[in-house]
PDB file of C-alpha atoms in Angstrom:
ATOM      1  CA  MET R 427     118.487 174.643  25.584  1.00  0.00           C
ATOM      2  CA  ASN R 428     121.615 173.460  23.841  1.00  0.00           C
ATOM      3  CA  VAL R 429     122.694 173.272  20.220  1.00  0.00           C
ATOM      4  CA  PHE R 430     121.801 169.573  19.826  1.00  0.00           C
ATOM      5  CA  ARG R 431     118.274 170.094  21.047  1.00  0.00           C
ATOM      6  CA  LEU R 432     117.764 173.281  19.057  1.00  0.00           C
ATOM      7  CA  VAL R 433     118.963 171.667  15.823  1.00  0.00           C
ATOM      8  CA  ALA R 434     116.863 168.585  16.648  1.00  0.00           C
ATOM      9  CA  ASP R 435     113.720 170.701  17.067  1.00  0.00           C
ATOM     10  CA  LEU R 436     114.490 172.584  13.857  1.00  0.00           C
ATOM     11  CA  MET R 437     114.974 169.269  12.020  1.00  0.00           C
ATOM     12  CA  HIS R 438     111.607 168.145  13.346  1.00  0.00           C
ATOM     13  CA  LEU R 439     110.038 171.386  12.183  1.00  0.00           C
ATOM     14  CA  ALA R 440     111.765 171.033   8.808  1.00  0.00           C
ATOM     15  CA  SER R 441     110.582 167.432   8.409  1.00  0.00           C
ATOM     16  CA  ILE R 442     106.948 168.480   8.701  1.00  0.00           C
ATOM     17  CA  LEU R 443     107.419 171.427   6.352  1.00  0.00           C
ATOM     18  CA  ILE R 444     109.092 169.096   3.814  1.00  0.00           C
ATOM     19  CA  LEU R 445     106.180 166.654   4.096  1.00  0.00           C
ATOM     20  CA  LEU R 446     103.629 169.443   3.596  1.00  0.00           C
ATOM     21  CA  LEU R 447     105.670 170.710   0.633  1.00  0.00           C
ATOM     22  CA  LYS R 448     105.810 167.213  -0.908  1.00  0.00           C
ATOM     23  CA  ILE R 449     102.046 166.783  -0.635  1.00  0.00           C
ATOM     24  CA  ARG R 450     101.316 170.236  -2.037  1.00  0.00           C
ATOM     25  CA  LYS R 451     103.927 170.189  -4.834  1.00  0.00           C
ATOM     26  CA  THR R 452     103.145 166.715  -6.111  1.00  0.00           C
ATOM     27  CA  ARG R 453      99.460 167.065  -5.148  1.00  0.00           C
ATOM     28  CA  SER R 454      99.800 163.565  -3.812  1.00  0.00           C
ATOM     29  CA  ALA R 455     100.420 161.674  -0.595  1.00  0.00           C
ATOM     30  CA  ALA R 456     101.728 158.658  -2.507  1.00  0.00           C
ATOM     31  CA  GLY R 457     104.523 156.910  -0.642  1.00  0.00           C
ATOM     32  CA  ILE R 458     103.444 158.297   2.727  1.00  0.00           C
ATOM     33  CA  SER R 459     102.115 155.827   5.271  1.00  0.00           C
ATOM     34  CA  PHE R 460      98.801 157.076   6.613  1.00  0.00           C
ATOM     35  CA  LYS R 461      99.216 154.776   9.590  1.00  0.00           C
ATOM     36  CA  SER R 462     102.521 156.381  10.585  1.00  0.00           C
ATOM     37  CA  GLN R 463     100.962 159.833  10.250  1.00  0.00           C
ATOM     38  CA  LEU R 464      98.031 158.741  12.417  1.00  0.00           C
ATOM     39  CA  LEU R 465     100.468 157.408  15.026  1.00  0.00           C
ATOM     40  CA  TYR R 466     102.324 160.741  15.070  1.00  0.00           C
ATOM     41  CA  LEU R 467      99.050 162.565  15.666  1.00  0.00           C
ATOM     42  CA  ILE R 468      98.365 160.262  18.632  1.00  0.00           C
ATOM     43  CA  VAL R 469     101.959 160.788  19.834  1.00  0.00           C
ATOM     44  CA  PHE R 470     101.671 164.584  19.875  1.00  0.00           C
ATOM     45  CA  VAL R 471      98.191 164.745  21.349  1.00  0.00           C
ATOM     46  CA  THR R 472      99.055 162.355  24.198  1.00  0.00           C
ATOM     47  CA  ARG R 473     102.443 163.983  24.871  1.00  0.00           C
ATOM     48  CA  TYR R 474     101.245 167.565  24.937  1.00  0.00           C
ATOM     49  CA  LEU R 475      98.237 167.068  27.221  1.00  0.00           C
ATOM     50  CA  ASP R 476     100.174 169.362  29.578  1.00  0.00           C
ATOM     51  CA  LEU R 477      99.833 172.201  27.084  1.00  0.00           C
ATOM     52  CA  PHE R 478      97.407 174.077  29.326  1.00  0.00           C
ATOM     53  CA  THR R 479      98.750 172.982  32.705  1.00  0.00           C
ATOM     54  CA  HIS R 480     102.530 173.244  32.396  1.00  0.00           C
ATOM     55  CA  TRP R 481     104.116 176.393  30.972  1.00  0.00           C
ATOM     56  CA  VAL R 482     107.740 176.132  29.863  1.00  0.00           C
ATOM     57  CA  SER R 483     108.264 178.924  27.352  1.00  0.00           C
ATOM     58  CA  LEU R 484     106.656 180.567  24.350  1.00  0.00           C
ATOM     59  CA  TYR R 485     109.007 178.518  22.144  1.00  0.00           C
ATOM     60  CA  ASN R 486     107.886 175.285  23.804  1.00  0.00           C
ATOM     61  CA  THR R 487     104.180 176.120  23.562  1.00  0.00           C
ATOM     62  CA  ALA R 488     104.413 177.330  19.955  1.00  0.00           C
ATOM     63  CA  MET R 489     106.203 174.137  18.891  1.00  0.00           C
ATOM     64  CA  LYS R 490     103.669 171.945  20.703  1.00  0.00           C
ATOM     65  CA  VAL R 491     100.763 173.735  19.027  1.00  0.00           C
ATOM     66  CA  PHE R 492     102.475 173.440  15.657  1.00  0.00           C
ATOM     67  CA  PHE R 493     103.191 169.705  16.021  1.00  0.00           C
ATOM     68  CA  ILE R 494      99.634 168.901  17.084  1.00  0.00           C
ATOM     69  CA  ALA R 495      98.064 171.133  14.437  1.00  0.00           C
ATOM     70  CA  SER R 496     100.291 170.031  11.555  1.00  0.00           C
ATOM     71  CA  SER R 497      99.949 166.310  12.281  1.00  0.00           C
ATOM     72  CA  GLY R 498      96.178 166.737  12.581  1.00  0.00           C
ATOM     73  CA  TYR R 499      96.128 168.669   9.321  1.00  0.00           C
ATOM     74  CA  ILE R 500      98.139 165.983   7.495  1.00  0.00           C
ATOM     75  CA  VAL R 501      95.903 163.151   8.757  1.00  0.00           C
ATOM     76  CA  TYR R 502      92.801 165.142   7.823  1.00  0.00           C
ATOM     77  CA  GLN R 503      94.097 166.009   4.358  1.00  0.00           C
ATOM     78  CA  MET R 504      95.170 162.429   3.656  1.00  0.00           C
ATOM     79  CA  GLN R 505      91.622 161.325   4.474  1.00  0.00           C
ATOM     80  CA  ARG R 506      89.961 164.095   2.485  1.00  0.00           C
ATOM     81  CA  ARG R 507      91.588 165.963  -0.348  1.00  0.00           C
ATOM     82  CA  TYR R 508      94.394 163.472  -1.042  1.00  0.00           C
ATOM     83  CA  ARG R 509      92.433 160.298  -0.275  1.00  0.00           C
ATOM     84  CA  ALA R 510      92.709 158.972  -3.836  1.00  0.00           C
ATOM     85  CA  THR R 511      96.457 159.619  -4.163  1.00  0.00           C
ATOM     86  CA  TRP R 512      97.766 156.972  -1.760  1.00  0.00           C
ATOM     87  CA  ASP R 513      97.149 153.258  -1.690  1.00  0.00           C
ATOM     88  CA  PRO R 514      95.933 151.733   1.592  1.00  0.00           C
ATOM     89  CA  ALA R 515      96.806 148.294   0.164  1.00  0.00           C
ATOM     90  CA  LEU R 516     100.509 149.192   0.533  1.00  0.00           C
ATOM     91  CA  ASP R 517     100.028 150.438   4.106  1.00  0.00           C
ATOM     92  CA  THR R 518      99.372 147.135   5.802  1.00  0.00           C
ATOM     93  CA  PHE R 519     101.426 147.254   8.981  1.00  0.00           C
ATOM     94  CA  ARG R 520      99.333 146.163  11.973  1.00  0.00           C
ATOM     95  CA  ILE R 521      99.459 149.235  14.207  1.00  0.00           C
ATOM     96  CA  GLU R 522      97.309 147.551  16.863  1.00  0.00           C
ATOM     97  CA  PHE R 523     100.516 145.879  18.052  1.00  0.00           C
ATOM     98  CA  LEU R 524     102.310 149.225  18.294  1.00  0.00           C
ATOM     99  CA  LEU R 525      99.410 150.924  20.100  1.00  0.00           C
ATOM    100  CA  GLY R 526      99.033 147.979  22.484  1.00  0.00           C
ATOM    101  CA  GLY R 527     102.764 147.467  22.957  1.00  0.00           C
ATOM    102  CA  ALA R 528     103.306 151.123  23.837  1.00  0.00           C
ATOM    103  CA  ALA R 529     100.416 150.912  26.327  1.00  0.00           C
ATOM    104  CA  VAL R 530     101.942 147.861  28.020  1.00  0.00           C
ATOM    105  CA  MET R 531     105.398 149.475  28.059  1.00  0.00           C
ATOM    106  CA  SER R 532     104.073 152.684  29.617  1.00  0.00           C
ATOM    107  CA  LEU R 533     102.151 150.742  32.268  1.00  0.00           C
ATOM    108  CA  ILE R 534     105.297 148.816  33.219  1.00  0.00           C
ATOM    109  CA  PHE R 535     107.972 151.494  32.705  1.00  0.00           C
ATOM    110  CA  HIS R 536     107.036 154.961  33.919  1.00  0.00           C
ATOM    111  CA  THR R 537     108.206 157.334  36.625  1.00  0.00           C
ATOM    112  CA  LYS R 538     104.837 158.323  38.105  1.00  0.00           C
ATOM    113  CA  PHE R 539     101.438 156.664  37.972  1.00  0.00           C
ATOM    114  CA  THR R 540      99.491 159.807  37.115  1.00  0.00           C
ATOM    115  CA  PHE R 541      97.224 160.593  34.178  1.00  0.00           C
ATOM    116  CA  LEU R 542      99.554 163.093  32.503  1.00  0.00           C
ATOM    117  CA  GLU R 543     102.716 161.121  33.179  1.00  0.00           C
ATOM    118  CA  LEU R 544     101.270 157.862  31.837  1.00  0.00           C
ATOM    119  CA  PHE R 545     100.121 159.525  28.625  1.00  0.00           C
ATOM    120  CA  TRP R 546     103.483 161.289  28.291  1.00  0.00           C
ATOM    121  CA  THR R 547     105.283 157.953  28.705  1.00  0.00           C
ATOM    122  CA  TYR R 548     102.881 156.303  26.258  1.00  0.00           C
ATOM    123  CA  SER R 549     103.712 158.950  23.648  1.00  0.00           C
ATOM    124  CA  ILE R 550     107.446 158.382  24.168  1.00  0.00           C
ATOM    125  CA  TRP R 551     107.195 154.615  23.618  1.00  0.00           C
ATOM    126  CA  LEU R 552     104.762 155.029  20.726  1.00  0.00           C
ATOM    127  CA  GLU R 553     106.969 157.579  18.981  1.00  0.00           C
ATOM    128  CA  ALA R 554     109.886 155.135  19.077  1.00  0.00           C
ATOM    129  CA  VAL R 555     107.980 152.752  16.789  1.00  0.00           C
ATOM    130  CA  ALA R 556     105.625 155.126  14.937  1.00  0.00           C
ATOM    131  CA  ILE R 557     107.847 155.110  11.860  1.00  0.00           C
ATOM    132  CA  LEU R 558     107.547 151.322  11.399  1.00  0.00           C
ATOM    133  CA  PRO R 559     104.470 151.404   9.096  1.00  0.00           C
ATOM    134  CA  GLN R 560     106.326 153.922   6.880  1.00  0.00           C
ATOM    135  CA  LEU R 561     109.530 151.853   6.787  1.00  0.00           C
ATOM    136  CA  PHE R 562     107.495 148.679   6.206  1.00  0.00           C
ATOM    137  CA  GLN R 563     105.696 150.276   3.267  1.00  0.00           C
ATOM    138  CA  MET R 564     109.002 151.408   1.763  1.00  0.00           C
ATOM    139  CA  SER R 565     110.486 147.954   2.166  1.00  0.00           C
ATOM    140  CA  ARG R 566     107.517 146.586   0.222  1.00  0.00           C
ATOM    141  CA  THR R 567     107.721 149.096  -2.626  1.00  0.00           C
ATOM    142  CA  GLY R 568     111.547 149.192  -2.486  1.00  0.00           C
ATOM    143  CA  GLU R 569     111.805 152.908  -3.226  1.00  0.00           C
ATOM    144  CA  ALA R 570     110.814 156.413  -2.203  1.00  0.00           C
ATOM    145  CA  GLU R 571     110.629 159.823  -3.807  1.00  0.00           C
ATOM    146  CA  THR R 572     113.662 161.958  -2.985  1.00  0.00           C
ATOM    147  CA  ILE R 573     111.573 164.536  -1.119  1.00  0.00           C
ATOM    148  CA  THR R 574     110.031 161.753   0.981  1.00  0.00           C
ATOM    149  CA  ALA R 575     113.531 160.509   1.786  1.00  0.00           C
ATOM    150  CA  HIS R 576     114.496 164.047   2.899  1.00  0.00           C
ATOM    151  CA  TYR R 577     111.388 164.153   5.098  1.00  0.00           C
ATOM    152  CA  LEU R 578     112.305 160.852   6.744  1.00  0.00           C
ATOM    153  CA  PHE R 579     115.915 161.862   7.201  1.00  0.00           C
ATOM    154  CA  ALA R 580     114.935 165.070   9.014  1.00  0.00           C
ATOM    155  CA  LEU R 581     112.440 163.168  11.158  1.00  0.00           C
ATOM    156  CA  GLY R 582     114.984 160.492  12.078  1.00  0.00           C
ATOM    157  CA  ALA R 583     117.745 163.030  12.728  1.00  0.00           C
ATOM    158  CA  TYR R 584     115.488 164.827  15.223  1.00  0.00           C
ATOM    159  CA  ARG R 585     115.332 161.916  17.639  1.00  0.00           C
ATOM    160  CA  GLY R 586     118.947 160.948  16.979  1.00  0.00           C
ATOM    161  CA  LEU R 587     120.040 164.459  17.978  1.00  0.00           C
ATOM    162  CA  TYR R 588     117.808 164.289  21.048  1.00  0.00           C
ATOM    163  CA  VAL R 589     119.816 161.256  22.170  1.00  0.00           C
ATOM    164  CA  VAL R 590     122.962 163.381  21.904  1.00  0.00           C
ATOM    165  CA  ASN R 591     121.137 166.164  23.796  1.00  0.00           C
ATOM    166  CA  TRP R 592     120.281 163.793  26.663  1.00  0.00           C
ATOM    167  CA  ILE R 593     123.890 162.676  26.992  1.00  0.00           C
ATOM    168  CA  TYR R 594     124.984 166.323  26.895  1.00  0.00           C
ATOM    169  CA  ARG R 595     122.374 167.341  29.488  1.00  0.00           C
ATOM    170  CA  TYR R 596     123.448 164.537  31.776  1.00  0.00           C
ATOM    171  CA  ALA R 597     127.064 165.669  31.498  1.00  0.00           C
ATOM    172  CA  THR R 598     126.339 169.377  31.990  1.00  0.00           C
ATOM    173  CA  GLU R 599     123.167 169.536  34.158  1.00  0.00           C
ATOM    174  CA  GLY R 600     122.959 166.102  35.727  1.00  0.00           C
ATOM    175  CA  TYR R 601     119.525 165.873  34.078  1.00  0.00           C
ATOM    176  CA  TRP R 602     118.657 162.309  33.202  1.00  0.00           C
ATOM    177  CA  GLU R 603     115.495 160.478  32.149  1.00  0.00           C
ATOM    178  CA  TRP R 604     116.135 156.954  31.000  1.00  0.00           C
ATOM    179  CA  ILE R 605     112.713 156.315  29.352  1.00  0.00           C
ATOM    180  CA  PRO R 606     113.058 158.862  26.524  1.00  0.00           C
ATOM    181  CA  PHE R 607     116.750 157.975  26.222  1.00  0.00           C
ATOM    182  CA  LEU R 608     115.975 154.291  25.694  1.00  0.00           C
ATOM    183  CA  ALA R 609     113.039 155.046  23.369  1.00  0.00           C
ATOM    184  CA  GLY R 610     115.211 157.464  21.378  1.00  0.00           C
ATOM    185  CA  MET R 611     117.884 154.783  21.027  1.00  0.00           C
ATOM    186  CA  VAL R 612     115.282 152.252  19.821  1.00  0.00           C
ATOM    187  CA  GLN R 613     113.970 154.728  17.264  1.00  0.00           C
ATOM    188  CA  THR R 614     117.445 155.587  16.007  1.00  0.00           C
ATOM    189  CA  VAL R 615     118.311 151.899  15.629  1.00  0.00           C
ATOM    190  CA  LEU R 616     115.093 151.342  13.632  1.00  0.00           C
ATOM    191  CA  TYR R 617     116.281 154.102  11.303  1.00  0.00           C
ATOM    192  CA  ALA R 618     119.737 152.582  10.795  1.00  0.00           C
ATOM    193  CA  ASP R 619     118.983 150.907   7.435  1.00  0.00           C
ATOM    194  CA  PHE R 620     117.239 154.020   6.158  1.00  0.00           C
ATOM    195  CA  PHE R 621     120.159 156.264   7.168  1.00  0.00           C
ATOM    196  CA  TYR R 622     122.578 153.931   5.424  1.00  0.00           C
ATOM    197  CA  VAL R 623     120.670 154.088   2.116  1.00  0.00           C
ATOM    198  CA  TYR R 624     120.099 157.853   2.542  1.00  0.00           C
ATOM    199  CA  PHE R 625     123.801 158.600   2.983  1.00  0.00           C
ATOM    200  CA  SER R 626     125.008 156.153   0.354  1.00  0.00           C
ATOM    201  CA  ARG R 627     122.465 157.036  -2.345  1.00  0.00           C
ATOM    202  CA  VAL R 628     120.246 160.094  -1.794  1.00  0.00           C
ATOM    203  CA  MET R 629     123.098 162.342  -0.595  1.00  0.00           C
ATOM    204  CA  ARG R 630     124.929 161.445  -3.805  1.00  0.00           C
ATOM    205  CA  GLY R 631     122.032 162.547  -5.948  1.00  0.00           C
ATOM    206  CA  LYS R 632     120.629 159.083  -6.586  1.00  0.00           C
ATOM    207  CA  LYS R 633     117.111 157.842  -6.043  1.00  0.00           C
ATOM    208  CA  PHE R 634     116.174 156.177  -2.763  1.00  0.00           C
ATOM    209  CA  GLU R 635     116.090 152.519  -3.713  1.00  0.00           C
ATOM    210  CA  LEU R 636     116.530 149.520  -1.497  1.00  0.00           C
ATOM    211  CA  PRO R 637     119.050 146.937  -2.666  1.00  0.00           C
TER     212      PRO R 637
ATOM    213  CA  ALA W1348     118.864 161.834  38.599  1.00  0.00           C
ATOM    214  CA  ALA W1349     116.619 164.873  38.482  1.00  0.00           C
ATOM    215  CA  GLU W1350     113.020 164.409  39.603  1.00  0.00           C
ATOM    216  CA  PRO W1351     110.779 165.038  36.583  1.00  0.00           C
ATOM    217  CA  VAL W1352     108.907 168.187  37.560  1.00  0.00           C
ATOM    218  CA  GLY W1353     107.286 168.452  34.153  1.00  0.00           C
ATOM    219  CA  HIS W1354     108.889 167.880  30.822  1.00  0.00           C
ATOM    220  CA  ASP W1355     110.610 170.819  29.186  1.00  0.00           C
ATOM    221  CA  GLU W1356     111.463 169.020  25.963  1.00  0.00           C
ATOM    222  CA  LEU W1357     109.518 168.314  22.798  1.00  0.00           C
TER     223      LEU W1357
END
């Protein structure tokens, strides 16, 4: 564990708490892409299949359980209690391409051809692009609530900090895995426009609006 | 490069 990874994990934790707070406070999931949330649920379930076979630490297990449970809870609540508060007509990104693309990528680029490793790799590639339906929806509507922007910033910062963590781990431990590094870079690049608007507008107290 | 013996990250 190093400071980059710890802060990254805490940002990830914070992002989910902010999202839950937004939905509860505004009693609405408006502005949230259901498709992105569904992809995150798939990401966590496929990544943490080793939950019962590979013990790392209590911290690791608790975080895994929380990420699976909270993403499942959000997907469930968006389908049930908050179903009428968001508009599927705005959430039109074709996630079949992301699901299929990640499958192809994990079949070509992986370190071991085993059940757990293939699903882990799939989750890494899928996570890199899971935010696209959300970003696509925001580019269509041209704006986002401030709390939603904070959620997305924390979520984007998590993977960005993981990239720093991987560089740091390579320098200090010689630990290197190029698949998550590359996927983390892709994800961070996809966030670039969002980060720009977040820093130039939301951090200065203005609304998140695309030019 | 270290052999992945199981992933310790989230």
